[in-house]
């Protein structure tokens, strides 16, 4: 039975309510971005500034929200982004999120920085899940993580490319934030570089390899038959490289504006990435997706699906698996409404003509 608070009408309500249900440093860790949070603010403005062109008298009585991602059918093109440390929002961590994802029918990304082991998360629900890891300095560690993910039954691997150096997140520095346990890494190693240096005051150089290059991809590609999804692409140049290197999908992402500040919003670069990829691989986008209309805009500009990160934490904090499902249910209703009101019978029917204009935010 759900214990969710009343009055949660949209995803922003979840964020506002979650403040009261999470420890302040944990809330700041989830909600915050890098340095001045310029990109974080720009992100919502960018989604909001794009206008839709609704069509009428299209004869559309029902609409099919479903799509496929790497061959998996999902009820709508919204996936749960790989994020570390779900225990900061729920005592059962990724296991609880996995139950929510399975109940809705979408795909959970499980981070190597998870607060339960990747094997535990895999066992928690019988549904397809994708594992997210990095290029480590130590290739043995890279291979070991990959093989563990394969053995645990993950059906695709995200390689995150935009977190190879410590991010400066000032809310966390001021709050003296300490990263939580990361059971996938053994032997008391320092936490990954994504936040270690600035958050804890340690000058750990971390385990992710800042020097990895496209030459390393060929090696990685040879190590697994699982689909590879490169996460953190923000330019047409890198998108073209992904297409050339046998990558199966990419995520246009700036890590939720948490790492490098003052980039464009992801929805602003989606058009150039889609053009560069030219249908050779699946393109997903994340960062600030909070409305059903955002989902339609992403599809219209060339994405196959979107990922949501922070709203998953807020759902977990407010209602565990039920909370995650409710976040997704709200989005689904909004996507359906936007599809009907723009006259779209299916995801495949959506194209660039749905977008009135892409204003430059300057
Ligand atoms: C993340 N993200 C992330 N990404 C990743 O590849 N590996 C990780 O371990 C994490 N960890 C993580 C923790 C927390 C608390 C957040 C909020 C995010 C980034 C995530 O996958 C995604 O790119 C963004 O969250 C998308 O933006 P929104 O939906 O949060 O605005």
CSV table of C-alpha atoms and ligand atoms in Angstrom, one decimal:
chain,number,residue,atom,x,y,z
A,1,UNK,CA,0.0,0.0,0.0
A,2,UNK,CA,1.3,3.4,-0.9
A,3,UNK,CA,2.3,5.9,1.8
A,4,UNK,CA,2.8,8.7,-0.6
A,5,UNK,CA,1.9,12.2,0.5
A,6,UNK,CA,-1.2,13.8,-1.1
A,7,UNK,CA,-1.0,16.6,-3.6
A,8,UNK,CA,1.8,15.3,-5.8
A,9,UNK,CA,0.5,16.5,-9.2
A,10,UNK,CA,3.7,16.8,-11.2
A,11,UNK,CA,7.4,16.0,-10.9
A,12,UNK,CA,8.3,19.4,-9.5
A,13,UNK,CA,6.0,18.6,-6.6
A,14,UNK,CA,8.1,15.5,-5.9
A,15,UNK,CA,11.2,17.6,-5.7
A,16,UNK,CA,9.6,20.1,-3.4
A,17,UNK,CA,8.2,17.5,-1.1
A,18,UNK,CA,11.4,15.4,-1.0
A,19,UNK,CA,13.2,18.2,0.8
A,20,UNK,CA,11.2,17.2,3.9
A,21,UNK,CA,12.0,13.4,3.5
A,22,UNK,CA,15.7,13.4,2.9
A,23,UNK,CA,18.7,14.3,5.0
A,24,UNK,CA,19.7,17.9,3.9
A,25,UNK,CA,23.2,16.9,2.6
A,26,UNK,CA,21.7,14.0,0.7
A,27,UNK,CA,19.0,16.2,-0.8
A,28,UNK,CA,21.7,18.8,-1.8
A,29,UNK,CA,23.8,16.0,-3.3
A,30,UNK,CA,20.9,14.9,-5.5
A,31,UNK,CA,19.4,18.3,-6.4
A,32,UNK,CA,22.6,20.2,-6.9
A,33,UNK,CA,24.9,20.9,-9.9
A,34,UNK,CA,28.4,22.0,-10.6
A,35,UNK,CA,29.9,25.4,-9.5
A,36,UNK,CA,27.4,28.2,-10.3
A,37,UNK,CA,24.7,25.8,-11.5
A,38,UNK,CA,24.4,27.8,-14.7
A,39,UNK,CA,23.7,24.8,-16.9
A,40,UNK,CA,21.3,23.4,-14.3
A,41,UNK,CA,19.2,26.6,-14.6
A,42,UNK,CA,19.6,26.7,-18.4
A,43,UNK,CA,18.3,23.2,-18.7
A,44,UNK,CA,14.7,23.9,-17.7
A,45,UNK,CA,14.7,27.2,-19.6
A,46,UNK,CA,15.8,25.3,-22.7
A,47,UNK,CA,13.1,22.7,-22.5
A,48,UNK,CA,10.5,25.4,-21.8
A,49,UNK,CA,11.6,27.6,-24.7
A,50,UNK,CA,10.9,25.0,-27.4
A,51,UNK,CA,7.4,25.4,-28.8
A,52,UNK,CA,5.2,22.7,-30.2
A,53,UNK,CA,3.2,22.7,-33.4
A,54,UNK,CA,0.0,20.8,-32.7
A,55,UNK,CA,-2.0,19.3,-35.6
A,56,UNK,CA,-5.8,19.0,-35.6
A,57,UNK,CA,-8.3,16.7,-37.3
A,58,UNK,CA,-5.8,13.9,-37.5
A,59,UNK,CA,-8.4,11.2,-36.7
A,60,UNK,CA,-6.3,10.1,-33.7
A,61,UNK,CA,-8.6,8.4,-31.2
A,62,UNK,CA,-5.9,6.5,-29.3
A,63,UNK,CA,-2.2,6.8,-29.1
A,64,UNK,CA,0.5,4.2,-28.6
A,65,UNK,CA,3.2,5.5,-26.2
A,66,UNK,CA,5.4,2.4,-26.4
A,67,UNK,CA,8.7,2.1,-28.2
A,68,UNK,CA,11.7,-0.1,-28.2
A,69,UNK,CA,15.2,0.6,-26.9
A,70,UNK,CA,17.9,-1.8,-28.0
A,71,UNK,CA,15.2,-4.3,-28.8
A,72,UNK,CA,13.4,-4.1,-25.5
A,73,UNK,CA,9.7,-2.9,-25.7
A,74,UNK,CA,9.0,-0.3,-23.0
A,75,UNK,CA,5.6,1.3,-22.3
A,76,UNK,CA,6.9,4.8,-23.0
A,77,UNK,CA,10.3,6.2,-24.0
A,78,UNK,CA,11.3,7.0,-20.5
A,79,UNK,CA,14.1,5.1,-18.8
A,80,UNK,CA,15.6,5.4,-15.3
A,81,UNK,CA,19.1,6.9,-15.5
A,82,UNK,CA,22.0,5.2,-13.9
A,83,UNK,CA,22.7,7.0,-10.7
A,84,UNK,CA,24.9,6.1,-7.7
A,85,UNK,CA,23.9,5.5,-4.1
A,86,UNK,CA,20.1,4.9,-4.1
A,87,UNK,CA,20.3,4.3,-0.3
A,88,UNK,CA,20.5,8.1,0.1
A,89,UNK,CA,16.8,8.0,-0.7
A,90,UNK,CA,15.6,4.6,0.5
A,91,UNK,CA,17.1,1.9,2.8
A,92,UNK,CA,16.8,-0.8,0.2
A,93,UNK,CA,18.6,1.3,-2.4
A,94,UNK,CA,18.8,0.0,-6.0
A,95,UNK,CA,16.8,-3.1,-5.0
A,96,UNK,CA,13.7,-0.9,-4.4
A,97,UNK,CA,14.2,1.1,-7.6
A,98,UNK,CA,14.5,-2.1,-9.5
A,99,UNK,CA,11.1,-3.2,-8.1
A,100,UNK,CA,9.6,0.1,-9.2
A,101,UNK,CA,11.1,-0.1,-12.7
A,102,UNK,CA,9.9,-3.6,-13.1
A,103,UNK,CA,6.4,-2.7,-11.9
A,104,UNK,CA,6.2,0.0,-14.5
A,105,UNK,CA,8.0,-2.0,-17.2
A,106,UNK,CA,10.9,0.4,-17.8
A,107,UNK,CA,14.6,-0.2,-17.7
A,108,UNK,CA,16.7,0.7,-14.6
A,109,UNK,CA,20.3,1.8,-15.1
A,110,UNK,CA,22.3,0.4,-12.2
A,111,UNK,CA,25.5,2.4,-11.5
A,112,UNK,CA,28.8,0.9,-10.5
A,113,UNK,CA,28.6,3.5,-7.7
A,114,UNK,CA,25.4,1.8,-6.4
A,115,UNK,CA,24.8,1.4,-2.7
A,116,UNK,CA,24.1,-2.3,-3.1
A,117,UNK,CA,26.2,-4.7,-5.2
A,118,UNK,CA,25.4,-5.0,-8.8
A,119,UNK,CA,24.5,-8.7,-8.2
A,120,UNK,CA,22.0,-7.8,-5.5
A,121,UNK,CA,20.4,-5.1,-7.7
A,122,UNK,CA,20.2,-7.6,-10.6
A,123,UNK,CA,18.4,-10.2,-8.4
A,124,UNK,CA,15.9,-7.7,-6.9
A,125,UNK,CA,13.5,-7.8,-9.8
A,126,UNK,CA,13.0,-10.0,-12.8
A,127,UNK,CA,13.2,-7.4,-15.5
A,128,UNK,CA,15.8,-6.2,-18.0
A,129,UNK,CA,18.4,-3.8,-16.5
A,130,UNK,CA,21.4,-2.0,-17.9
A,131,UNK,CA,24.7,-1.6,-16.0
A,132,UNK,CA,26.7,1.6,-15.9
A,133,UNK,CA,30.4,1.7,-15.4
A,134,UNK,CA,33.5,3.6,-16.5
A,135,UNK,CA,36.8,3.2,-18.3
A,136,UNK,CA,39.1,2.5,-15.3
A,137,UNK,CA,42.8,3.2,-15.2
A,138,UNK,CA,43.2,-0.5,-14.5
A,139,UNK,CA,42.0,-2.5,-17.4
A,140,UNK,CA,41.6,-5.6,-15.2
A,141,UNK,CA,39.2,-3.7,-13.1
A,142,UNK,CA,37.3,-2.6,-16.3
A,143,UNK,CA,37.2,-6.2,-17.4
A,144,UNK,CA,36.2,-7.6,-14.0
A,145,UNK,CA,33.3,-5.1,-13.7
A,146,UNK,CA,32.1,-6.0,-17.3
A,147,UNK,CA,32.2,-9.7,-16.7
A,148,UNK,CA,30.4,-9.4,-13.3
A,149,UNK,CA,27.7,-7.4,-15.1
A,150,UNK,CA,27.4,-10.0,-17.8
A,151,UNK,CA,27.2,-12.8,-15.3
A,152,UNK,CA,24.6,-11.0,-13.3
A,153,UNK,CA,22.3,-10.8,-16.4
A,154,UNK,CA,22.5,-7.1,-17.4
A,155,UNK,CA,21.5,-6.8,-21.0
A,156,UNK,CA,23.5,-3.6,-22.0
A,157,UNK,CA,26.4,-1.6,-20.6
A,158,UNK,CA,26.5,2.2,-20.2
A,159,UNK,CA,30.0,3.6,-20.3
A,160,UNK,CA,30.0,7.0,-18.7
A,161,UNK,CA,32.4,9.4,-20.4
A,162,UNK,CA,31.8,12.7,-18.7
A,163,UNK,CA,32.9,11.9,-15.2
A,164,UNK,CA,36.6,11.4,-15.5
A,165,UNK,CA,37.7,14.2,-13.2
A,166,UNK,CA,36.4,15.5,-9.9
A,167,UNK,CA,33.5,17.8,-10.3
A,168,UNK,CA,33.2,20.9,-8.1
A,169,UNK,CA,29.8,20.8,-6.5
A,170,UNK,CA,29.8,23.7,-4.0
A,171,UNK,CA,26.7,22.6,-2.1
A,172,UNK,CA,28.5,19.5,-1.2
A,173,UNK,CA,31.8,21.2,-0.3
A,174,UNK,CA,29.9,23.6,2.0
A,175,UNK,CA,27.9,20.7,3.5
A,176,UNK,CA,31.1,18.7,4.0
A,177,UNK,CA,29.4,15.9,2.1
A,178,UNK,CA,30.9,12.4,2.4
A,179,UNK,CA,30.2,9.8,-0.2
A,180,UNK,CA,28.4,6.7,1.0
A,181,UNK,CA,29.6,3.1,0.7
A,182,UNK,CA,30.2,1.6,-2.8
A,183,UNK,CA,30.2,-2.1,-2.4
A,184,UNK,CA,31.0,-2.8,-6.0
A,185,UNK,CA,34.6,-1.6,-5.3
A,186,UNK,CA,36.6,-3.7,-2.9
A,187,UNK,CA,39.6,-3.1,-0.7
A,188,UNK,CA,38.9,0.3,0.7
A,189,UNK,CA,39.8,2.2,-2.4
A,190,UNK,CA,39.0,5.9,-2.4
A,191,UNK,CA,35.7,6.9,-3.9
A,192,UNK,CA,35.6,7.5,-7.6
A,193,UNK,CA,36.9,10.8,-8.9
A,194,UNK,CA,33.4,12.2,-9.7
A,195,UNK,CA,33.3,14.0,-6.4
A,196,UNK,CA,36.2,12.7,-4.3
A,197,UNK,CA,38.6,15.6,-4.5
A,198,UNK,CA,36.3,18.4,-3.9
A,199,UNK,CA,33.7,16.8,-1.7
A,200,UNK,CA,35.9,15.2,0.9
A,201,UNK,CA,39.0,17.4,0.7
A,202,UNK,CA,41.1,14.4,-0.3
A,203,UNK,CA,43.1,14.7,-3.4
A,204,UNK,CA,42.4,11.3,-4.6
A,205,UNK,CA,43.1,10.9,-8.3
A,206,UNK,CA,40.5,8.3,-8.5
A,207,UNK,CA,40.1,5.1,-10.4
A,208,UNK,CA,38.5,6.4,-13.6
A,209,UNK,CA,41.0,6.9,-16.4
A,210,UNK,CA,41.0,10.5,-17.5
A,211,UNK,CA,43.3,9.6,-20.4
A,212,UNK,CA,41.1,7.0,-22.1
A,213,UNK,CA,40.7,7.7,-25.8
A,214,UNK,CA,38.8,6.4,-28.9
A,215,UNK,CA,41.7,3.9,-29.4
A,216,UNK,CA,40.6,2.2,-26.1
A,217,UNK,CA,37.1,1.6,-27.5
A,218,UNK,CA,38.2,-1.1,-29.9
A,219,UNK,CA,39.6,-3.0,-26.9
A,220,UNK,CA,36.4,-2.6,-24.9
A,221,UNK,CA,34.2,-3.5,-27.9
A,222,UNK,CA,36.1,-6.8,-28.2
A,223,UNK,CA,35.5,-7.7,-24.5
A,224,UNK,CA,31.8,-8.1,-24.6
A,225,UNK,CA,28.9,-8.9,-27.0
A,226,UNK,CA,26.5,-6.9,-24.9
A,227,UNK,CA,25.3,-3.6,-26.5
A,228,UNK,CA,27.4,-0.6,-25.4
A,229,UNK,CA,25.8,2.8,-24.7
A,230,UNK,CA,28.1,5.8,-24.4
A,231,UNK,CA,26.9,8.3,-21.9
A,232,UNK,CA,27.9,11.9,-21.9
A,233,UNK,CA,28.1,12.9,-25.5
A,234,UNK,CA,27.6,16.6,-26.1
A,235,UNK,CA,29.0,17.3,-29.6
A,236,UNK,CA,28.4,16.2,-33.2
A,237,UNK,CA,32.1,15.3,-33.4
A,238,UNK,CA,31.9,12.7,-30.6
A,239,UNK,CA,28.6,11.4,-31.8
A,240,UNK,CA,30.2,10.7,-35.2
A,241,UNK,CA,33.0,8.9,-33.4
A,242,UNK,CA,30.5,6.7,-31.6
A,243,UNK,CA,28.9,5.8,-34.9
A,244,UNK,CA,32.3,4.8,-36.3
A,245,UNK,CA,33.4,2.7,-33.3
A,246,UNK,CA,30.6,0.2,-33.1
A,247,UNK,CA,28.8,1.8,-30.2
A,248,UNK,CA,25.1,0.7,-30.1
A,249,UNK,CA,23.6,3.8,-28.5
A,250,UNK,CA,24.6,7.0,-26.9
A,251,UNK,CA,23.2,9.3,-24.3
A,252,UNK,CA,23.3,13.1,-24.9
A,253,UNK,CA,24.1,14.0,-21.4
A,254,UNK,CA,26.0,16.5,-19.3
A,255,UNK,CA,25.5,14.3,-16.2
A,256,UNK,CA,22.5,16.3,-15.1
A,257,UNK,CA,24.7,19.5,-15.1
A,258,UNK,CA,26.6,18.0,-12.2
A,259,UNK,CA,30.1,17.9,-13.6
A,260,UNK,CA,31.1,20.6,-16.1
A,261,UNK,CA,29.2,23.8,-15.7
A,262,UNK,CA,28.3,26.3,-18.5
A,263,UNK,CA,27.7,23.7,-21.3
A,264,UNK,CA,24.6,24.0,-23.4
A,265,UNK,CA,21.5,22.2,-22.2
A,266,UNK,CA,21.3,18.7,-23.6
A,267,UNK,CA,18.2,19.4,-25.6
A,268,UNK,CA,20.0,22.2,-27.4
A,269,UNK,CA,22.7,19.8,-28.7
A,270,UNK,CA,20.4,16.9,-29.5
A,271,UNK,CA,19.7,18.2,-33.0
A,272,UNK,CA,23.4,18.3,-34.0
A,273,UNK,CA,24.0,14.9,-32.4
A,274,UNK,CA,21.0,13.3,-34.2
A,275,UNK,CA,22.2,14.7,-37.5
A,276,UNK,CA,25.8,13.4,-37.0
A,277,UNK,CA,24.6,9.9,-36.0
A,278,UNK,CA,22.2,9.8,-39.0
A,279,UNK,CA,20.3,6.8,-37.7
A,280,UNK,CA,23.3,4.5,-37.3
A,281,UNK,CA,22.7,4.1,-33.6
A,282,UNK,CA,20.1,4.9,-31.0
A,283,UNK,CA,20.2,8.3,-29.3
A,284,UNK,CA,18.9,9.0,-25.9
A,285,UNK,CA,18.9,12.2,-24.0
A,286,UNK,CA,18.8,13.1,-20.3
A,287,UNK,CA,18.9,16.3,-18.1
A,288,UNK,CA,15.9,18.0,-16.7
A,289,UNK,CA,13.2,15.9,-18.3
A,290,UNK,CA,10.2,16.7,-16.1
A,291,UNK,CA,7.2,17.0,-18.4
A,292,UNK,CA,5.4,14.9,-20.9
A,293,UNK,CA,5.9,17.6,-23.5
A,294,UNK,CA,9.7,17.3,-22.9
A,295,UNK,CA,9.5,13.7,-23.9
A,296,UNK,CA,7.8,14.6,-27.2
A,297,UNK,CA,10.3,17.3,-27.9
A,298,UNK,CA,13.2,14.9,-27.4
A,299,UNK,CA,11.6,12.3,-29.8
A,300,UNK,CA,10.9,15.1,-32.3
A,301,UNK,CA,14.6,16.1,-32.3
A,302,UNK,CA,15.9,12.6,-32.9
A,303,UNK,CA,16.0,10.8,-29.6
A,304,UNK,CA,14.6,7.2,-29.2
A,305,UNK,CA,14.1,7.7,-25.5
A,306,UNK,CA,14.9,9.9,-22.5
A,307,UNK,CA,16.3,9.1,-19.1
A,308,UNK,CA,15.3,10.7,-15.8
A,309,UNK,CA,17.6,10.8,-12.8
A,310,UNK,CA,16.6,13.1,-9.9
A,311,UNK,CA,12.9,12.4,-10.0
A,312,UNK,CA,13.6,8.8,-9.4
A,313,UNK,CA,15.4,9.7,-6.1
A,314,UNK,CA,12.5,11.9,-5.1
A,315,UNK,CA,10.0,9.1,-5.8
A,316,UNK,CA,12.1,6.6,-3.9
A,317,UNK,CA,12.3,9.0,-0.9
A,318,UNK,CA,8.6,9.6,-0.8
A,319,UNK,CA,7.3,6.2,-1.5
A,320,UNK,CA,9.9,3.6,-2.4
A,321,UNK,CA,9.0,1.5,-5.4
A,322,UNK,CA,5.5,2.9,-5.4
A,323,UNK,CA,6.9,6.4,-5.5
A,324,UNK,CA,9.1,5.6,-8.5
A,325,UNK,CA,6.0,4.1,-10.2
A,326,UNK,CA,4.0,7.2,-9.4
A,327,UNK,CA,6.6,9.5,-11.0
A,328,UNK,CA,6.5,7.4,-14.1
A,329,UNK,CA,2.7,7.3,-14.1
A,330,UNK,CA,2.5,11.0,-13.9
A,331,UNK,CA,4.9,11.4,-16.8
A,332,UNK,CA,2.9,8.8,-18.8
A,333,UNK,CA,-0.3,10.6,-18.4
A,334,UNK,CA,1.4,13.8,-19.5
A,335,UNK,CA,3.0,12.1,-22.5
A,336,UNK,CA,-0.4,10.7,-23.5
A,337,UNK,CA,-2.1,14.0,-23.2
A,338,UNK,CA,0.6,15.8,-25.2
A,339,UNK,CA,0.4,13.1,-27.9
A,340,UNK,CA,-3.4,13.4,-28.2
A,341,UNK,CA,-3.3,17.2,-28.2
A,342,UNK,CA,-0.7,17.3,-30.9
A,343,UNK,CA,-2.4,14.6,-33.0
A,344,UNK,CA,0.3,11.9,-32.7
A,345,UNK,CA,-0.9,8.3,-33.0
A,346,UNK,CA,2.5,6.7,-32.1
A,347,UNK,CA,6.1,7.5,-31.2
A,348,UNK,CA,7.2,6.6,-34.7
A,349,UNK,CA,4.8,9.3,-36.1
A,350,UNK,CA,6.6,12.1,-34.3
A,351,UNK,CA,9.1,14.1,-36.4
A,352,UNK,CA,10.8,17.4,-36.5
A,353,UNK,CA,7.7,19.1,-37.8
A,354,UNK,CA,6.3,18.9,-34.2
A,355,UNK,CA,8.8,21.7,-33.2
A,356,UNK,CA,8.0,25.3,-34.0
A,357,UNK,CA,11.4,26.7,-33.4
A,358,UNK,CA,14.5,26.1,-31.4
A,359,UNK,CA,15.3,29.4,-29.8
A,360,UNK,CA,19.0,30.2,-29.0
A,361,UNK,CA,19.2,31.0,-25.3
A,362,UNK,CA,22.4,33.0,-25.9
B,1,LIG,C1,23.8,10.9,-11.2
B,1,LIG,N1,24.2,10.6,-12.5
B,1,LIG,C2,25.1,9.5,-12.7
B,1,LIG,N2,25.5,9.2,-14.0
B,1,LIG,C3,26.3,8.1,-14.2
B,1,LIG,O1,26.6,7.8,-15.3
B,1,LIG,N3,26.8,7.4,-13.1
B,1,LIG,C4,26.5,7.7,-11.8
B,1,LIG,O2,26.9,7.0,-10.9
B,1,LIG,C5,25.6,8.8,-11.6
B,1,LIG,N4,25.3,9.2,-10.3
B,1,LIG,C6,24.3,10.2,-10.1
B,1,LIG,C7,23.9,10.4,-8.8
B,1,LIG,C8,22.9,11.4,-8.6
B,1,LIG,C9,22.4,11.7,-7.2
B,1,LIG,C10,22.3,12.1,-9.7
B,1,LIG,C11,21.2,13.1,-9.5
B,1,LIG,C12,22.7,11.8,-11.0
B,1,LIG,C13,23.7,11.3,-13.7
B,1,LIG,C14,22.4,10.7,-14.2
B,1,LIG,O3,22.7,9.4,-14.8
B,1,LIG,C15,21.7,11.5,-15.3
B,1,LIG,O4,22.6,11.8,-16.3
B,1,LIG,C16,21.1,12.8,-14.7
B,1,LIG,O5,20.6,12.6,-13.4
B,1,LIG,C17,20.0,13.3,-15.6
B,1,LIG,O6,19.5,14.5,-15.2
B,1,LIG,P1,18.2,14.7,-14.3
B,1,LIG,O7,17.1,13.8,-14.8
B,1,LIG,O8,18.6,14.3,-12.9
B,1,LIG,O9,17.9,16.1,-14.4
